Amino acid sequence: MAGSLPVSPLAPARFPDLPVVAGVEFAAVAAGVRYPGRTDVMLARLAPGSTVAGVFTRSATRSAPVLDCQAKLSVESAGTTGAAILVNSGNSNAFTGSAGEGSVQAICEAVSAAAGVPQERVFTSSTGVIGERLPHDRITAKVGELVSALAADGIEKAARAIMTTDTFPKGAEAIVETSAGPVRIAGIAKGSGMIAPDMATMLVYIFTDAAVPQPVLQSMLSGLTDVTFNAITVDSDTSTSDTLLLAATGQSGAAITKADSADGRAFSEALHGVMLDLAKQVVRDGEGASKFVEVQVTGAVSDADAKKVAMAIANSPLIKTAIAGEDPNWGRVVMAVGKSGAEADRDRLSIRFGDILVAENGWVAGSYNEAAGATYMKQAELVIGVDLGLGSGSFTAWTCDLTHGYISINADYRS
């Protein structure tokens, strides 16, 4: 389906110029996994000594590739060997029983032999239709071609190969100065629907040329996921296939050995920026989306309560359809706060649309003008602010509106 949909009106002007990250090469091919002639498989090969960290869906029906990656990362450590990541779109290899496990093994064996990396350091991901056997022979037949085409500047082709209902490829980058010189970070992602925290139907791959011990890399990644990829939602549905892998090749000569060092903090801040950029691009490509919405919650008794409120607002079909209709229906925000399960007090609650104070002290604000609210809702990018007036807890979430386009895309998904 990728490429058949009009590009999201919220899309960036173009794919960014990503820096070449020493120690990683990319290739992409058309294997016909689901659609003939479509580029649908990508391979990334990592230099010897690279470390890999990962975060995955917490779905109880995780796919065979996710389970395999989790098992491998439970014993992951840097070594003298390289590593590889192979991703296909068109078929998620989820809910396919032992056949799914066999497909993963066949692909890992083929990549291991052709790319010269141990099978236990081959990580795979699959995205697409659930419940259909993966025609892995179409992928293994292309592995030799993929290895031959590996190139340091092939990351954009890789980003395009992993798209499903995405309308644009997603990339983000950062270059951070450390005491040992510059460190480069480049990442790609796919995601458009079946997006909700506990990750989403997202595949994300981020690469850096810093040298980072695996435990440090994993700790950074897990912490930053909570305020990036676990702070977005398109439709409140959590996928079987969510995978986020972060690889550090160590080729720059800069070592990040402690997260709380000056270099560690600078690197973490840059990584946060890349992850948040990619997460927001996923929302901007939400299926059928016409509005990008930031939900800012402050004044909660705790950050956890603030997140409950933010996600209740961001996931509400009533709020999302009102936004699509450009209706400043603030009563629906009140509803979402009340149903969230967080502590709230009607008479301390305040609501804003952008800089417009809409409600306070248990009632509509005396200064609020409905026409001003309606005008604000016509913008493509919106901010809904809620202050609970109870404490210092805060959380920010990002979402999009819910339009008829979402229904059309998902009604026709398998056709």
Coordinates of C-alpha atoms in Angstrom, one line a residue, residues 74-269:
S74 CA 19.0 -11.0 26.5
V75 CA 22.5 -12.2 26.0
E76 CA 23.8 -9.4 23.7
S77 CA 27.3 -8.1 24.1
A78 CA 29.9 -6.5 21.9
G79 CA 32.4 -8.9 20.4
T80 CA 34.8 -9.3 17.6
T81 CA 32.0 -10.2 15.2
G82 CA 29.6 -7.9 13.3
A83 CA 25.8 -7.9 13.4
A84 CA 23.0 -7.5 10.9
I85 CA 19.4 -6.2 10.8
L86 CA 17.0 -7.5 8.1
V87 CA 13.5 -6.0 7.8
N88 CA 10.6 -6.8 5.5
S89 CA 7.3 -5.0 4.9
G90 CA 4.1 -6.5 3.6
N91 CA 3.8 -9.3 6.1
S92 CA 4.3 -9.1 9.9
N93 CA 5.0 -12.9 10.4
A94 CA 2.8 -12.6 13.5
F95 CA 0.3 -15.2 14.7
T96 CA 1.9 -17.8 12.4
G97 CA 2.9 -20.4 15.0
S98 CA 5.9 -22.6 14.4
A99 CA 5.9 -21.6 10.7
G100 CA 6.8 -18.1 11.8
E101 CA 9.7 -19.3 13.9
G102 CA 10.9 -21.4 11.0
S103 CA 10.8 -18.3 8.7
V104 CA 12.9 -16.3 11.2
Q105 CA 15.5 -19.1 11.4
A106 CA 15.7 -19.4 7.6
I107 CA 16.2 -15.7 7.1
C108 CA 18.8 -15.5 9.9
E109 CA 20.7 -18.5 8.5
A110 CA 20.8 -16.9 5.0
V111 CA 21.9 -13.5 6.3
S112 CA 24.5 -15.1 8.5
A113 CA 26.0 -17.0 5.6
A114 CA 26.0 -14.1 3.1
A115 CA 26.9 -11.2 5.4
G116 CA 29.5 -13.0 7.4
V117 CA 28.0 -12.5 10.8
P118 CA 26.9 -15.1 13.4
Q119 CA 23.3 -16.2 13.3
E120 CA 22.9 -15.1 16.9
R121 CA 23.7 -11.5 15.9
V122 CA 21.2 -11.3 13.1
F123 CA 18.1 -9.4 14.1
T124 CA 14.9 -9.4 12.0
S125 CA 11.7 -7.5 11.9
S126 CA 8.5 -7.9 9.9
T127 CA 5.6 -5.5 9.4
G128 CA 2.4 -5.8 7.5
V129 CA -0.6 -8.2 7.5
I130 CA -1.1 -10.4 10.6
G131 CA -1.9 -14.1 10.4
E132 CA -0.5 -15.0 7.0
R133 CA 2.6 -17.1 6.6
L134 CA 5.7 -15.2 5.6
P135 CA 6.9 -16.3 2.2
H136 CA 10.5 -16.2 3.5
D137 CA 11.9 -17.9 0.4
R138 CA 11.3 -14.7 -1.5
I139 CA 13.5 -12.9 1.0
T140 CA 16.2 -15.5 1.3
A141 CA 16.5 -15.5 -2.5
K142 CA 17.4 -11.8 -2.4
V143 CA 19.9 -11.9 0.5
G144 CA 23.0 -12.2 -1.8
E145 CA 21.8 -9.3 -3.8
L146 CA 21.3 -7.3 -0.7
V147 CA 24.8 -8.0 0.6
S148 CA 26.3 -7.0 -2.8
A149 CA 24.5 -3.7 -2.7
L150 CA 25.5 -2.7 0.8
A151 CA 26.5 1.0 0.9
A152 CA 27.3 3.5 3.7
D153 CA 24.9 6.0 2.2
G154 CA 21.9 3.7 1.6
I155 CA 19.9 4.7 4.6
E156 CA 17.1 6.5 2.7
K157 CA 16.5 3.4 0.5
A158 CA 16.2 1.4 3.7
A159 CA 13.7 3.9 5.2
R160 CA 11.5 3.5 2.1
A161 CA 11.7 -0.3 2.1
I162 CA 10.0 -0.6 5.6
M163 CA 7.0 1.5 4.8
T164 CA 3.4 0.0 4.8
T165 CA 0.6 2.5 5.0
D166 CA 3.2 5.2 5.6
T167 CA 2.9 8.1 3.1
F168 CA 6.5 9.3 3.5
P169 CA 9.8 7.8 4.7
K170 CA 10.9 9.0 8.1
G171 CA 14.5 10.0 9.1
A172 CA 16.2 12.1 11.8
E173 CA 19.7 12.9 12.7
A174 CA 22.0 14.6 15.2
I175 CA 25.7 15.4 15.5
V176 CA 26.9 15.9 19.1
E177 CA 30.3 17.2 20.2
T178 CA 32.1 15.1 22.8
S179 CA 35.5 15.3 24.5
A180 CA 36.8 12.9 21.9
G181 CA 35.2 14.6 18.9
P182 CA 31.9 14.5 17.1
V183 CA 29.5 11.7 17.3
R184 CA 26.9 11.0 14.7
I185 CA 23.4 9.7 15.2
A186 CA 21.0 8.7 12.3
G187 CA 17.6 7.0 12.6
I188 CA 14.8 5.8 10.4
A189 CA 11.3 4.7 11.3
K190 CA 8.0 3.4 9.9
G191 CA 4.6 3.9 11.4
S192 CA 1.2 5.3 10.5
G193 CA -1.6 3.2 12.1
M194 CA -2.0 0.8 14.9
I195 CA -0.1 3.3 17.0
A196 CA -0.3 3.5 20.8
P197 CA 2.0 3.4 23.7
D198 CA 3.8 0.2 24.8
M199 CA 5.1 1.0 21.4
A200 CA 3.1 1.0 18.3
T201 CA 3.1 -0.6 14.9
M202 CA 6.4 1.0 14.6
L203 CA 9.8 -0.2 13.4
V204 CA 12.6 2.1 14.4
Y205 CA 16.3 1.7 13.7
I206 CA 18.9 4.2 15.1
F207 CA 22.6 4.1 14.5
T208 CA 25.5 5.9 16.1
D209 CA 29.3 5.8 15.6
A210 CA 29.9 6.2 19.4
A211 CA 31.3 3.4 21.4
V212 CA 28.7 2.6 24.1
P213 CA 28.6 -0.5 26.4
Q214 CA 25.4 -2.5 25.8
P215 CA 24.0 -2.0 29.4
V216 CA 24.5 1.8 29.1
L217 CA 23.0 1.8 25.6
Q218 CA 20.0 -0.2 26.8
S219 CA 19.4 2.0 29.9
M220 CA 19.4 5.2 27.8
L221 CA 17.1 3.7 25.2
S222 CA 14.6 2.3 27.7
G223 CA 14.4 5.6 29.6
L224 CA 14.0 7.8 26.5
T225 CA 11.4 5.6 25.0
D226 CA 8.9 6.5 27.8
V227 CA 8.9 10.2 26.8
T228 CA 9.1 9.7 23.0
F229 CA 7.6 6.6 21.4
N230 CA 5.5 5.7 24.4
A231 CA 4.1 9.3 24.4
I232 CA 2.4 9.1 21.0
T233 CA -0.8 7.6 19.8
V234 CA -2.7 7.6 16.5
D235 CA -5.6 5.2 17.3
S236 CA -4.9 3.5 20.7
D237 CA -4.1 0.2 19.1
T238 CA -0.8 -1.6 20.0
S239 CA 0.8 -3.8 17.4
T240 CA 2.3 -7.3 17.6
S241 CA 5.4 -6.2 15.9
D242 CA 6.8 -3.1 17.5
T243 CA 10.6 -3.0 17.4
L244 CA 13.1 -0.3 18.2
L245 CA 16.8 -1.2 17.8
L246 CA 19.7 1.1 18.6
A247 CA 23.2 0.2 17.4
A248 CA 26.5 1.7 18.4
T249 CA 29.4 0.9 16.1
G250 CA 32.2 2.5 18.1
Q251 CA 33.8 3.8 14.9
S252 CA 34.1 7.4 15.8
G253 CA 36.6 6.8 18.6
A254 CA 34.4 8.6 21.2
A255 CA 33.4 6.4 24.1
I256 CA 30.3 6.9 26.2
T257 CA 30.9 4.8 29.2
K258 CA 28.7 6.5 31.8
A259 CA 25.3 8.0 31.2
D260 CA 25.8 10.6 33.9
S261 CA 29.1 11.9 32.5
A262 CA 29.3 15.2 30.5
D263 CA 29.6 13.2 27.3
G264 CA 26.9 10.8 28.4
R265 CA 24.4 13.6 29.1
A266 CA 25.2 15.3 25.8
F267 CA 24.8 12.1 23.9
S268 CA 21.5 11.2 25.7
E269 CA 20.1 14.7 24.9

